[in-house]
Structure formats: structure tokens, C-alpha cells
Amino acid sequence: MLGQTVIRATPDAYATFLARLDAPPQPNEHLHKIMQSTLPWKVK
């Protein structure tokens, strides 16, 4: 119980929040850099 937080939102705000979670990420330079980087456990 101590690790849980209650967040109150209107039904419309909650629906918008869920839609943003479900939407694919928008391409941007930071995301591209992360996706092209070498995985730390694959570095020689």
C-alpha cells in the first residue's frame, strides 16, 4: 500500500491519457539515437 499512489482524473482526461499510452512513439532525434545505440551488454 505504501508504494501505491492514487491519481484522480475525469473520464475524459483518463481516456486521453490511455490514448497517449497506446499511441506509437513519434519519431524524434532522441528516440532515433537511443534505438541506434549499441546495447551495453553487447559492448566488447
Short mmCIF file of N, CA, C and O in Angstrom, two decimals, residues 24-33 35:
data_model
loop_
_atom_site.label_atom_id
_atom_site.label_comp_id
_atom_site.label_asym_id
_atom_site.label_seq_id
_atom_site.Cartn_x
_atom_site.Cartn_y
_atom_site.Cartn_z
N PRO A 24 1.68 4.94 -30.88
CA PRO A 24 3.10 4.66 -31.13
C PRO A 24 3.93 5.92 -30.88
O PRO A 24 3.41 7.04 -31.01
N PRO A 25 5.20 5.76 -30.51
CA PRO A 25 6.02 6.94 -30.27
C PRO A 25 6.23 7.73 -31.56
O PRO A 25 6.32 7.16 -32.64
N GLN A 26 6.26 9.05 -31.43
CA GLN A 26 6.51 9.91 -32.58
C GLN A 26 8.01 9.94 -32.84
O GLN A 26 8.79 10.07 -31.90
N PRO A 27 8.43 9.81 -34.09
CA PRO A 27 9.86 9.85 -34.39
C PRO A 27 10.47 11.19 -33.96
O PRO A 27 9.88 12.24 -34.16
N ASN A 28 11.63 11.10 -33.34
CA ASN A 28 12.37 12.31 -33.00
C ASN A 28 13.85 11.93 -32.88
O ASN A 28 14.21 10.75 -32.86
N GLU A 29 14.70 12.92 -32.84
CA GLU A 29 16.14 12.67 -32.86
C GLU A 29 16.61 11.86 -31.64
O GLU A 29 17.43 10.97 -31.77
N HIS A 30 16.08 12.17 -30.48
CA HIS A 30 16.50 11.46 -29.26
C HIS A 30 16.12 9.98 -29.35
O HIS A 30 16.92 9.10 -29.03
N LEU A 31 14.89 9.69 -29.79
CA LEU A 31 14.44 8.31 -29.92
C LEU A 31 15.30 7.58 -30.95
O LEU A 31 15.71 6.44 -30.73
N HIS A 32 15.59 8.23 -32.07
CA HIS A 32 16.43 7.61 -33.10
C HIS A 32 17.81 7.28 -32.55
O HIS A 32 18.34 6.20 -32.79
N LYS A 33 18.40 8.18 -31.78
CA LYS A 33 19.73 7.97 -31.20
C LYS A 33 19.71 6.76 -30.25
O LYS A 33 20.61 5.92 -30.29
N MET A 35 17.60 4.22 -30.26
CA MET A 35 17.34 2.98 -30.99
C MET A 35 18.55 2.52 -31.79
O MET A 35 18.68 1.34 -32.08
#
